mmCIF file of C-alpha atoms and ligand atoms in Angstrom:
data_model
loop_
_atom_site.group_PDB
_atom_site.id
_atom_site.type_symbol
_atom_site.label_atom_id
_atom_site.label_comp_id
_atom_site.label_asym_id
_atom_site.label_seq_id
_atom_site.Cartn_x
_atom_site.Cartn_y
_atom_site.Cartn_z
ATOM 1 C CA UNK A 1 -7.121 -20.202 11.140
ATOM 2 C CA UNK A 2 -9.214 -17.441 9.604
ATOM 3 C CA UNK A 3 -8.190 -16.405 6.169
ATOM 4 C CA UNK A 4 -9.135 -12.986 4.820
ATOM 5 C CA UNK A 5 -8.820 -12.702 1.109
ATOM 6 C CA UNK A 6 -9.611 -9.944 -1.345
ATOM 7 C CA UNK A 7 -10.923 -10.441 -4.856
ATOM 8 C CA UNK A 8 -10.777 -7.588 -7.309
ATOM 9 C CA UNK A 9 -12.636 -7.256 -10.575
ATOM 10 C CA UNK A 10 -13.052 -4.625 -13.223
ATOM 11 C CA UNK A 11 -16.483 -3.100 -12.739
ATOM 12 C CA UNK A 12 -18.554 -2.373 -15.800
ATOM 13 C CA UNK A 13 -21.140 0.250 -14.818
ATOM 14 C CA UNK A 14 -23.498 1.651 -17.427
ATOM 15 C CA UNK A 15 -23.459 5.409 -17.976
ATOM 16 C CA UNK A 16 -26.311 5.987 -15.539
ATOM 17 C CA UNK A 17 -24.783 3.670 -12.925
ATOM 18 C CA UNK A 18 -21.472 5.447 -13.312
ATOM 19 C CA UNK A 19 -23.163 8.808 -12.758
ATOM 20 C CA UNK A 20 -24.629 7.509 -9.496
ATOM 21 C CA UNK A 21 -21.304 6.038 -8.406
ATOM 22 C CA UNK A 22 -19.585 9.363 -9.074
ATOM 23 C CA UNK A 23 -22.277 11.124 -7.095
ATOM 24 C CA UNK A 24 -21.716 8.779 -4.144
ATOM 25 C CA UNK A 25 -17.947 9.246 -4.340
ATOM 26 C CA UNK A 26 -18.577 12.989 -4.297
ATOM 27 C CA UNK A 27 -20.792 12.731 -1.203
ATOM 28 C CA UNK A 28 -18.194 10.626 0.580
ATOM 29 C CA UNK A 29 -15.468 13.127 -0.319
ATOM 30 C CA UNK A 30 -17.690 16.005 0.813
ATOM 31 C CA UNK A 31 -18.262 14.420 4.217
ATOM 32 C CA UNK A 32 -14.571 13.630 4.689
ATOM 33 C CA UNK A 33 -13.468 17.150 3.741
ATOM 34 C CA UNK A 34 -16.207 18.893 5.748
ATOM 35 C CA UNK A 35 -15.348 17.081 8.991
ATOM 36 C CA UNK A 36 -11.641 17.526 8.364
ATOM 37 C CA UNK A 37 -12.155 21.280 7.829
ATOM 38 C CA UNK A 38 -14.165 21.538 11.063
ATOM 39 C CA UNK A 39 -11.393 19.746 12.922
ATOM 40 C CA UNK A 40 -8.744 22.052 11.522
ATOM 41 C CA UNK A 41 -10.799 25.099 12.544
ATOM 42 C CA UNK A 42 -11.128 23.710 16.070
ATOM 43 C CA UNK A 43 -7.436 22.985 16.185
ATOM 44 C CA UNK A 44 -6.593 26.592 15.161
ATOM 45 C CA UNK A 45 -8.718 27.859 18.045
ATOM 46 C CA UNK A 46 -7.002 25.472 20.410
ATOM 47 C CA UNK A 47 -10.146 23.407 21.048
ATOM 48 C CA UNK A 48 -9.700 19.712 21.715
ATOM 49 C CA UNK A 49 -10.530 17.354 18.856
ATOM 50 C CA UNK A 50 -13.192 14.746 19.557
ATOM 51 C CA UNK A 51 -11.646 11.874 17.658
ATOM 52 C CA UNK A 52 -13.864 8.887 18.240
ATOM 53 C CA UNK A 53 -16.181 7.705 15.532
ATOM 54 C CA UNK A 54 -19.276 8.436 17.658
ATOM 55 C CA UNK A 55 -18.418 12.128 17.662
ATOM 56 C CA UNK A 56 -17.810 11.958 13.920
ATOM 57 C CA UNK A 57 -21.114 10.174 13.327
ATOM 58 C CA UNK A 58 -22.907 12.939 15.189
ATOM 59 C CA UNK A 59 -21.311 15.426 12.852
ATOM 60 C CA UNK A 60 -22.406 13.375 9.866
ATOM 61 C CA UNK A 61 -25.996 13.717 11.115
ATOM 62 C CA UNK A 62 -25.617 17.508 11.265
ATOM 63 C CA UNK A 63 -24.132 17.593 7.758
ATOM 64 C CA UNK A 64 -27.018 15.528 6.424
ATOM 65 C CA UNK A 65 -29.515 17.912 7.970
ATOM 66 C CA UNK A 66 -27.757 20.891 6.437
ATOM 67 C CA UNK A 67 -27.112 19.437 2.954
ATOM 68 C CA UNK A 68 -30.054 17.683 1.349
ATOM 69 C CA UNK A 69 -27.966 16.064 -1.426
ATOM 70 C CA UNK A 70 -26.201 13.875 1.132
ATOM 71 C CA UNK A 71 -29.494 12.146 1.791
ATOM 72 C CA UNK A 72 -29.510 10.856 -1.833
ATOM 73 C CA UNK A 73 -26.443 8.732 -1.173
ATOM 74 C CA UNK A 74 -26.762 5.512 0.771
ATOM 75 C CA UNK A 75 -25.973 5.995 4.446
ATOM 76 C CA UNK A 76 -23.575 3.011 4.732
ATOM 77 C CA UNK A 77 -20.672 4.367 2.665
ATOM 78 C CA UNK A 78 -20.965 7.747 4.387
ATOM 79 C CA UNK A 79 -20.790 6.119 7.795
ATOM 80 C CA UNK A 80 -17.826 4.106 6.569
ATOM 81 C CA UNK A 81 -16.133 7.335 5.445
ATOM 82 C CA UNK A 82 -16.619 8.727 8.942
ATOM 83 C CA UNK A 83 -15.144 5.575 10.502
ATOM 84 C CA UNK A 84 -12.210 5.701 8.080
ATOM 85 C CA UNK A 85 -11.538 9.318 9.004
ATOM 86 C CA UNK A 86 -11.711 8.527 12.717
ATOM 87 C CA UNK A 87 -9.231 5.668 12.341
ATOM 88 C CA UNK A 88 -6.948 7.867 10.204
ATOM 89 C CA UNK A 89 -6.796 10.303 13.143
ATOM 90 C CA UNK A 90 -6.200 7.502 15.614
ATOM 91 C CA UNK A 91 -3.300 6.208 13.521
ATOM 92 C CA UNK A 92 -1.829 9.702 13.281
ATOM 93 C CA UNK A 93 -1.975 10.224 17.054
ATOM 94 C CA UNK A 94 -0.535 6.805 17.861
ATOM 95 C CA UNK A 95 3.201 7.416 18.352
ATOM 96 C CA UNK A 96 4.054 3.792 17.581
ATOM 97 C CA UNK A 97 2.572 4.105 14.103
ATOM 98 C CA UNK A 98 3.756 7.596 13.223
ATOM 99 C CA UNK A 99 1.215 7.984 10.424
ATOM 100 C CA UNK A 100 0.535 11.337 8.792
ATOM 101 C CA UNK A 101 -2.540 13.366 9.653
ATOM 102 C CA UNK A 102 -5.435 12.836 7.252
ATOM 103 C CA UNK A 103 -5.494 15.273 4.348
ATOM 104 C CA UNK A 104 -8.216 16.710 2.147
ATOM 105 C CA UNK A 105 -9.439 14.488 -0.644
ATOM 106 C CA UNK A 106 -9.393 15.916 -4.129
ATOM 107 C CA UNK A 107 -11.618 15.069 -7.007
ATOM 108 C CA UNK A 108 -9.909 12.809 -9.535
ATOM 109 C CA UNK A 109 -7.582 11.097 -7.080
ATOM 110 C CA UNK A 110 -8.025 7.392 -6.481
ATOM 111 C CA UNK A 111 -11.237 7.298 -4.465
ATOM 112 C CA UNK A 112 -13.366 4.538 -3.067
ATOM 113 C CA UNK A 113 -16.542 3.808 -1.165
ATOM 114 C CA UNK A 114 -16.919 0.805 1.090
ATOM 115 C CA UNK A 115 -20.083 -1.053 2.032
ATOM 116 C CA UNK A 116 -19.963 -3.294 5.086
ATOM 117 C CA UNK A 117 -23.493 -4.518 4.414
ATOM 118 C CA UNK A 118 -26.601 -4.056 2.229
ATOM 119 C CA UNK A 119 -24.932 -5.561 -0.849
ATOM 120 C CA UNK A 120 -25.403 -8.820 -2.732
ATOM 121 C CA UNK A 121 -22.911 -10.702 -4.858
ATOM 122 C CA UNK A 122 -23.479 -13.023 -7.787
ATOM 123 C CA UNK A 123 -21.113 -14.604 -10.320
ATOM 124 C CA UNK A 124 -20.710 -11.533 -12.483
ATOM 125 C CA UNK A 125 -22.756 -8.861 -10.795
ATOM 126 C CA UNK A 126 -22.883 -6.964 -7.550
ATOM 127 C CA UNK A 127 -25.958 -5.373 -6.034
ATOM 128 C CA UNK A 128 -25.239 -1.914 -4.652
ATOM 129 C CA UNK A 129 -27.979 -0.153 -2.690
ATOM 130 C CA UNK A 130 -29.589 2.813 -4.461
ATOM 131 C CA UNK A 131 -27.898 1.724 -7.722
ATOM 132 C CA UNK A 132 -28.943 -1.858 -8.390
ATOM 133 C CA UNK A 133 -27.110 -4.739 -10.044
ATOM 134 C CA UNK A 134 -23.834 -3.644 -11.623
ATOM 135 C CA UNK A 135 -21.874 -6.015 -13.838
ATOM 136 C CA UNK A 136 -18.203 -6.812 -13.239
ATOM 137 C CA UNK A 137 -15.766 -8.722 -15.392
ATOM 138 C CA UNK A 138 -14.690 -11.955 -13.783
ATOM 139 C CA UNK A 139 -11.151 -12.584 -14.974
ATOM 140 C CA UNK A 140 -9.839 -15.875 -16.305
ATOM 141 C CA UNK A 141 -7.486 -16.333 -13.355
ATOM 142 C CA UNK A 142 -10.200 -15.919 -10.809
ATOM 143 C CA UNK A 143 -11.966 -18.912 -9.366
ATOM 144 C CA UNK A 144 -15.365 -18.583 -7.829
ATOM 145 C CA UNK A 145 -15.178 -16.355 -4.787
ATOM 146 C CA UNK A 146 -14.505 -18.447 -1.696
ATOM 147 C CA UNK A 147 -15.776 -17.657 1.778
ATOM 148 C CA UNK A 148 -18.272 -15.163 3.135
ATOM 149 C CA UNK A 149 -18.122 -11.682 1.617
ATOM 150 C CA UNK A 150 -17.626 -9.233 4.507
ATOM 151 C CA UNK A 151 -17.434 -5.971 2.585
ATOM 152 C CA UNK A 152 -17.561 -4.512 -0.898
ATOM 153 C CA UNK A 153 -15.353 -1.650 -2.038
ATOM 154 C CA UNK A 154 -15.909 0.262 -5.244
ATOM 155 C CA UNK A 155 -12.894 2.177 -6.403
ATOM 156 C CA UNK A 156 -12.174 4.610 -9.215
ATOM 157 C CA UNK A 157 -8.536 4.345 -10.237
ATOM 158 C CA UNK A 158 -6.859 5.747 -13.337
ATOM 159 C CA UNK A 159 -10.271 6.267 -14.905
ATOM 160 C CA UNK A 160 -11.351 2.645 -14.347
ATOM 161 C CA UNK A 161 -13.858 1.268 -11.903
ATOM 162 C CA UNK A 162 -13.052 -1.723 -9.739
ATOM 163 C CA UNK A 163 -14.999 -3.730 -7.255
ATOM 164 C CA UNK A 164 -13.198 -5.575 -4.471
ATOM 165 C CA UNK A 165 -14.716 -8.213 -2.195
ATOM 166 C CA UNK A 166 -13.157 -8.890 1.160
ATOM 167 C CA UNK A 167 -13.925 -12.438 2.185
ATOM 168 C CA UNK A 168 -13.436 -14.448 5.327
ATOM 169 C CA UNK A 169 -13.228 -18.219 5.729
ATOM 170 C CA UNK A 170 -11.866 -20.817 8.069
ATOM 171 C CA UNK A 171 -8.885 -22.737 6.698
ATOM 172 C CA UNK A 172 -6.868 -25.528 8.330
ATOM 173 C CA UNK A 173 -3.494 -24.579 9.845
ATOM 174 C CA UNK A 174 -0.741 -25.412 7.405
ATOM 175 C CA UNK A 175 2.821 -26.468 7.968
ATOM 176 C CA UNK A 176 5.245 -24.950 5.527
ATOM 177 C CA UNK A 177 6.779 -27.477 3.102
ATOM 178 C CA UNK A 178 10.233 -26.102 3.906
ATOM 179 C CA UNK A 179 10.127 -25.294 7.629
ATOM 180 C CA UNK A 180 13.885 -24.773 7.953
ATOM 181 C CA UNK A 181 14.279 -22.447 5.007
ATOM 182 C CA UNK A 182 15.066 -18.998 6.407
ATOM 183 C CA UNK A 183 16.056 -15.931 4.416
ATOM 184 C CA UNK A 184 16.936 -12.313 5.173
ATOM 185 C CA UNK A 185 16.007 -9.699 2.601
ATOM 186 C CA UNK A 186 17.486 -6.252 2.133
ATOM 187 C CA UNK A 187 15.226 -4.043 0.063
ATOM 188 C CA UNK A 188 17.274 -1.679 -1.979
ATOM 189 C CA UNK A 189 17.233 1.172 -4.401
ATOM 190 C CA UNK A 190 19.615 -0.003 -7.110
ATOM 191 C CA UNK A 191 18.064 -3.462 -6.976
ATOM 192 C CA UNK A 192 14.617 -4.290 -5.709
ATOM 193 C CA UNK A 193 15.848 -6.829 -3.147
ATOM 194 C CA UNK A 194 18.958 -8.762 -2.131
ATOM 195 C CA UNK A 195 18.582 -12.147 -0.434
ATOM 196 C CA UNK A 196 20.958 -13.490 2.207
ATOM 197 C CA UNK A 197 21.647 -16.540 0.009
ATOM 198 C CA UNK A 198 23.407 -14.218 -2.442
ATOM 199 C CA UNK A 199 20.652 -13.962 -5.038
ATOM 200 C CA UNK A 200 18.872 -10.800 -6.150
ATOM 201 C CA UNK A 201 15.464 -9.735 -7.334
ATOM 202 C CA UNK A 202 15.453 -6.904 -9.823
ATOM 203 C CA UNK A 203 12.654 -4.387 -9.798
ATOM 204 C CA UNK A 204 10.272 -3.881 -12.674
ATOM 205 C CA UNK A 205 11.257 -0.230 -12.528
ATOM 206 C CA UNK A 206 8.042 0.673 -14.224
ATOM 207 C CA UNK A 207 8.938 4.284 -13.631
ATOM 208 C CA UNK A 208 12.366 4.060 -15.201
ATOM 209 C CA UNK A 209 11.064 2.321 -18.278
ATOM 210 C CA UNK A 210 8.102 4.611 -18.687
ATOM 211 C CA UNK A 211 9.273 7.774 -16.909
ATOM 212 C CA UNK A 212 10.524 9.483 -20.051
ATOM 213 C CA UNK A 213 7.333 8.832 -21.892
ATOM 214 C CA UNK A 214 5.263 9.924 -18.897
ATOM 215 C CA UNK A 215 7.220 13.185 -18.585
ATOM 216 C CA UNK A 216 6.729 13.817 -22.282
ATOM 217 C CA UNK A 217 3.000 13.147 -22.096
ATOM 218 C CA UNK A 218 2.631 15.337 -19.018
ATOM 219 C CA UNK A 219 4.446 18.209 -20.722
ATOM 220 C CA UNK A 220 2.130 17.838 -23.667
ATOM 221 C CA UNK A 221 -0.866 17.864 -21.357
ATOM 222 C CA UNK A 222 0.310 21.041 -19.640
ATOM 223 C CA UNK A 223 0.507 22.856 -22.981
ATOM 224 C CA UNK A 224 -3.106 22.093 -23.859
ATOM 225 C CA UNK A 225 -5.998 24.392 -23.072
ATOM 226 C CA UNK A 226 -7.676 22.901 -20.038
ATOM 227 C CA UNK A 227 -10.833 20.906 -20.796
ATOM 228 C CA UNK A 228 -10.422 21.286 -24.573
ATOM 229 C CA UNK A 229 -10.805 18.249 -26.830
ATOM 230 C CA UNK A 230 -7.022 17.892 -27.209
ATOM 231 C CA UNK A 231 -6.524 18.257 -23.463
ATOM 232 C CA UNK A 232 -8.910 15.379 -22.911
ATOM 233 C CA UNK A 233 -7.022 13.203 -25.392
ATOM 234 C CA UNK A 234 -3.671 13.990 -23.770
ATOM 235 C CA UNK A 235 -5.174 13.394 -20.326
ATOM 236 C CA UNK A 236 -6.459 9.976 -21.440
ATOM 237 C CA UNK A 237 -2.935 9.002 -22.573
ATOM 238 C CA UNK A 238 -1.411 9.970 -19.231
ATOM 239 C CA UNK A 239 -4.095 8.020 -17.391
ATOM 240 C CA UNK A 240 -3.527 4.968 -19.550
ATOM 241 C CA UNK A 241 0.215 5.000 -18.969
ATOM 242 C CA UNK A 242 -0.311 5.286 -15.191
ATOM 243 C CA UNK A 243 -2.643 2.322 -15.413
ATOM 244 C CA UNK A 244 -0.086 0.226 -17.317
ATOM 245 C CA UNK A 245 2.658 1.121 -14.856
ATOM 246 C CA UNK A 246 0.500 0.167 -11.899
ATOM 247 C CA UNK A 247 -0.234 -3.206 -13.502
ATOM 248 C CA UNK A 248 3.428 -3.947 -14.169
ATOM 249 C CA UNK A 249 4.274 -3.143 -10.570
ATOM 250 C CA UNK A 250 1.440 -5.158 -9.088
ATOM 251 C CA UNK A 251 2.353 -8.162 -11.207
ATOM 252 C CA UNK A 252 6.010 -7.955 -10.190
ATOM 253 C CA UNK A 253 5.208 -7.645 -6.481
ATOM 254 C CA UNK A 254 2.858 -10.628 -6.535
ATOM 255 C CA UNK A 255 5.312 -12.821 -8.436
ATOM 256 C CA UNK A 256 8.237 -11.935 -6.156
ATOM 257 C CA UNK A 257 6.317 -12.341 -2.893
ATOM 258 C CA UNK A 258 4.770 -15.640 -4.049
ATOM 259 C CA UNK A 259 8.138 -17.078 -5.043
ATOM 260 C CA UNK A 260 9.823 -16.110 -1.770
ATOM 261 C CA UNK A 261 6.980 -17.292 0.466
ATOM 262 C CA UNK A 262 6.833 -20.661 -1.312
ATOM 263 C CA UNK A 263 10.514 -21.387 -0.938
ATOM 264 C CA UNK A 264 11.048 -20.000 2.586
ATOM 265 C CA UNK A 265 9.130 -20.550 5.810
ATOM 266 C CA UNK A 266 10.667 -17.616 7.657
ATOM 267 C CA UNK A 267 11.449 -14.331 5.962
ATOM 268 C CA UNK A 268 13.222 -11.513 7.773
ATOM 269 C CA UNK A 269 12.915 -7.878 6.716
ATOM 270 C CA UNK A 270 14.090 -4.604 8.158
ATOM 271 C CA UNK A 271 11.425 -2.770 10.112
ATOM 272 C CA UNK A 272 11.671 0.293 7.924
ATOM 273 C CA UNK A 273 9.065 2.916 8.421
ATOM 274 C CA UNK A 274 8.631 3.496 4.743
ATOM 275 C CA UNK A 275 6.418 6.475 5.491
ATOM 276 C CA UNK A 276 9.082 8.062 7.652
ATOM 277 C CA UNK A 277 11.799 7.432 5.119
ATOM 278 C CA UNK A 278 9.867 9.114 2.391
ATOM 279 C CA UNK A 279 8.743 11.987 4.620
ATOM 280 C CA UNK A 280 12.181 13.004 5.872
ATOM 281 C CA UNK A 281 13.598 14.546 2.709
ATOM 282 C CA UNK A 282 12.252 18.074 2.800
ATOM 283 C CA UNK A 283 12.880 18.576 6.529
ATOM 284 C CA UNK A 284 11.214 21.580 8.132
ATOM 285 C CA UNK A 285 11.832 25.304 8.415
ATOM 286 C CA UNK A 286 14.308 25.048 11.305
ATOM 287 C CA UNK A 287 16.279 22.183 9.820
ATOM 288 C CA UNK A 288 15.894 22.111 6.073
ATOM 289 C CA UNK A 289 16.554 18.651 4.696
ATOM 290 C CA UNK A 290 19.995 17.692 3.494
ATOM 291 C CA UNK A 291 20.476 16.175 0.063
ATOM 292 C CA UNK A 292 16.882 16.987 -0.771
ATOM 293 C CA UNK A 293 17.249 16.299 -4.484
ATOM 294 C CA UNK A 294 18.930 12.922 -3.989
ATOM 295 C CA UNK A 295 16.368 11.910 -1.408
ATOM 296 C CA UNK A 296 13.534 12.994 -3.627
ATOM 297 C CA UNK A 297 14.890 10.663 -6.302
ATOM 298 C CA UNK A 298 15.189 7.931 -3.697
ATOM 299 C CA UNK A 299 11.660 8.546 -2.481
ATOM 300 C CA UNK A 300 10.267 8.231 -5.926
ATOM 301 C CA UNK A 301 11.955 4.896 -6.277
ATOM 302 C CA UNK A 302 10.797 3.738 -2.844
ATOM 303 C CA UNK A 303 7.233 4.501 -3.761
ATOM 304 C CA UNK A 304 7.768 3.180 -7.273
ATOM 305 C CA UNK A 305 9.029 -0.159 -6.075
ATOM 306 C CA UNK A 306 6.242 -0.571 -3.549
ATOM 307 C CA UNK A 307 8.164 -1.969 -0.589
ATOM 308 C CA UNK A 308 5.272 -1.415 1.796
ATOM 309 C CA UNK A 309 3.009 -3.450 -0.436
ATOM 310 C CA UNK A 310 5.730 -6.086 -0.821
ATOM 311 C CA UNK A 311 5.904 -6.488 2.950
ATOM 312 C CA UNK A 312 2.128 -6.723 3.242
ATOM 313 C CA UNK A 313 1.966 -9.436 0.574
ATOM 314 C CA UNK A 314 4.840 -11.399 2.077
ATOM 315 C CA UNK A 315 3.160 -11.303 5.480
ATOM 316 C CA UNK A 316 -0.163 -12.738 4.384
ATOM 317 C CA UNK A 317 1.268 -15.203 1.876
ATOM 318 C CA UNK A 318 3.601 -16.578 4.524
ATOM 319 C CA UNK A 319 0.779 -16.841 7.049
ATOM 320 C CA UNK A 320 -1.366 -18.735 4.556
ATOM 321 C CA UNK A 321 1.382 -21.231 3.838
ATOM 322 C CA UNK A 322 2.336 -21.775 7.504
ATOM 323 C CA UNK A 323 5.377 -19.481 7.456
ATOM 324 C CA UNK A 324 6.153 -16.249 9.249
ATOM 325 C CA UNK A 325 7.465 -12.769 8.530
ATOM 326 C CA UNK A 326 9.864 -11.263 11.079
ATOM 327 C CA UNK A 327 10.906 -7.622 11.281
ATOM 328 C CA UNK A 328 14.214 -6.559 12.805
ATOM 329 C CA UNK A 329 15.943 -3.333 13.828
ATOM 330 C CA UNK A 330 17.380 -1.743 10.655
ATOM 331 C CA UNK A 331 20.200 0.192 12.366
ATOM 332 C CA UNK A 332 23.651 -0.260 10.795
ATOM 333 C CA UNK A 333 22.715 -3.287 8.729
ATOM 334 C CA UNK A 334 24.720 -1.859 5.845
ATOM 335 C CA UNK A 335 27.765 -0.928 7.969
ATOM 336 C CA UNK A 336 28.104 -4.144 9.963
ATOM 337 C CA UNK A 337 30.279 -7.011 8.774
ATOM 338 C CA UNK A 338 28.193 -10.149 8.483
ATOM 339 C CA UNK A 339 31.215 -12.360 9.207
ATOM 340 C CA UNK A 340 32.929 -10.764 12.238
ATOM 341 C CA UNK A 341 30.336 -8.214 13.407
ATOM 342 C CA UNK A 342 32.626 -5.196 13.095
ATOM 343 C CA UNK A 343 30.634 -1.952 12.740
ATOM 344 C CA UNK A 344 32.414 0.814 10.892
ATOM 345 C CA UNK A 345 31.520 3.452 8.328
ATOM 346 C CA UNK A 346 34.738 2.596 6.460
ATOM 347 C CA UNK A 347 33.453 -0.910 5.848
ATOM 348 C CA UNK A 348 31.333 0.394 3.069
ATOM 349 C CA UNK A 349 33.694 1.450 0.288
ATOM 350 C CA UNK A 350 31.199 2.004 -2.507
ATOM 351 C CA UNK A 351 27.469 1.706 -2.962
ATOM 352 C CA UNK A 352 27.824 -1.830 -4.339
ATOM 353 C CA UNK A 353 30.837 -3.311 -2.544
ATOM 354 C CA UNK A 354 31.358 -4.141 1.119
ATOM 355 C CA UNK A 355 34.873 -4.671 2.467
ATOM 356 C CA UNK A 356 35.420 -5.271 6.154
ATOM 357 C CA UNK A 357 38.382 -3.331 7.607
ATOM 358 C CA UNK A 358 38.669 -5.806 10.503
ATOM 359 C CA UNK A 359 38.522 -9.259 8.875
ATOM 360 C CA UNK A 360 38.812 -8.461 5.191
ATOM 361 C CA UNK A 361 35.456 -9.935 4.131
ATOM 362 C CA UNK A 362 34.567 -8.686 0.652
ATOM 363 C CA UNK A 363 30.978 -9.082 -0.441
ATOM 364 C CA UNK A 364 28.208 -7.423 -2.342
ATOM 365 C CA UNK A 365 26.964 -4.663 -0.010
ATOM 366 C CA UNK A 366 23.303 -5.637 -0.259
ATOM 367 C CA UNK A 367 23.990 -9.338 0.298
ATOM 368 C CA UNK A 368 26.000 -8.397 3.397
ATOM 369 C CA UNK A 369 23.055 -6.321 4.671
ATOM 370 C CA UNK A 370 20.639 -9.188 3.977
ATOM 371 C CA UNK A 371 22.851 -11.555 6.002
ATOM 372 C CA UNK A 372 22.883 -9.091 8.893
ATOM 373 C CA UNK A 373 19.097 -8.871 8.760
ATOM 374 C CA UNK A 374 18.871 -12.647 8.913
ATOM 375 C CA UNK A 375 21.402 -12.743 11.758
ATOM 376 C CA UNK A 376 19.434 -10.276 13.857
ATOM 377 C CA UNK A 377 16.296 -12.352 13.642
ATOM 378 C CA UNK A 378 18.313 -15.354 14.770
ATOM 379 C CA UNK A 379 19.421 -13.495 17.895
ATOM 380 C CA UNK A 380 15.937 -12.279 18.695
ATOM 381 C CA UNK A 381 14.479 -15.758 18.357
ATOM 382 C CA UNK A 382 17.157 -17.495 20.352
ATOM 383 C CA UNK A 383 16.705 -14.888 23.093
ATOM 384 C CA UNK A 384 12.942 -15.376 23.173
ATOM 385 C CA UNK A 385 13.208 -19.137 22.972
ATOM 386 C CA UNK A 386 10.319 -19.432 20.542
ATOM 387 C CA UNK A 387 10.442 -20.274 16.870
ATOM 388 C CA UNK A 388 12.634 -23.290 16.259
ATOM 389 C CA UNK A 389 15.329 -22.477 13.790
ATOM 390 C CA UNK A 390 17.256 -24.938 11.657
ATOM 391 C CA UNK A 391 20.935 -25.430 12.547
ATOM 392 C CA UNK A 392 21.960 -24.680 8.988
ATOM 393 C CA UNK A 393 20.418 -21.247 9.147
ATOM 394 C CA UNK A 394 22.195 -20.453 12.398
ATOM 395 C CA UNK A 395 25.514 -21.314 10.889
ATOM 396 C CA UNK A 396 24.761 -19.489 7.677
ATOM 397 C CA UNK A 397 24.229 -16.186 9.456
ATOM 398 C CA UNK A 398 26.417 -15.255 12.394
ATOM 399 C CA UNK A 399 24.849 -13.280 15.206
ATOM 400 C CA UNK A 400 25.672 -9.602 14.956
ATOM 401 C CA UNK A 401 22.978 -7.665 16.787
HETATM 402 ZN ZN1 LIG B 1 34.549 -8.511 9.294
#
């Protein structure tokens, strides 16, 4: 089995290296925005969009001829930008993915450049073409990088530079130490996650804990004269708080996903299109969204709690340990009774409590949903005949799909 693993380190560029990195980020952003703008102009005129990366590469050549400064940047990250843009379009036009169309990049947002080749890696330095050896800080937790480095990404995030190495290596197939341990998980808003065994994982709620302070700092920032000395100080505080919040969230997600994937071989989640959920609030001109304010609050928490990232981590951690992540249809998981299978809107009396009108089952609403999620996976697997499932798990979760 091939294992892809990322390693991320804090990059420590000198002032002159940083200037070059910023210049390269700027070139990459320029190329992205220029091709995007051309596409939008074509679209307005009703011309078809050539969306393959060959067509985009041809346009990169034209841009380079027109703008001399693009020739100062290394060609690899620019070509990568073009490939990234092409795949962003392909994702947006693939109905099964339902991704948003690519948007313009703005200076100061999290930005990155990726090099698929022409780099070198040593213990605490990375060689970037046209820049040279740049030092990074190898953290205490990090072992020596294992496997072959396939690409290097340099990223500017919250005012800090990072370098990430994507590696590839062959590892032996593993069997999970607990092959019969199966769990359904309902990701929630009031709590981060409810497990079908009746336990819960609380969120770090980095936003909740820090939201007040962030709002205060942002208000202060808005009162300052832009680009003045005090504005810069206030801006640095906001950036630092964002950085701390991101760290708290990342730490929480890694701890939760590691714990679950160690103790369960099969994890079942709802196949929620997190993108779609967070996009639906404002609606459109014909059908303005209902409950916009409530949904906006919900969206913030969805993004805050990082469910998409949680799913991604669970998937790879399970694969590495010989387990598997299953996704099931999310319809009515909160309105179905996990004991008798009755589906009714009246079953849900409050946000927290579930009471079945048919059989009288009373349960925490999220635990009930988690049991339904587990039950659905059971049905799907029995129907397909693959994936052996322990008898205990079958009995634990009745089939309700
Ligand atoms: Zn019931």
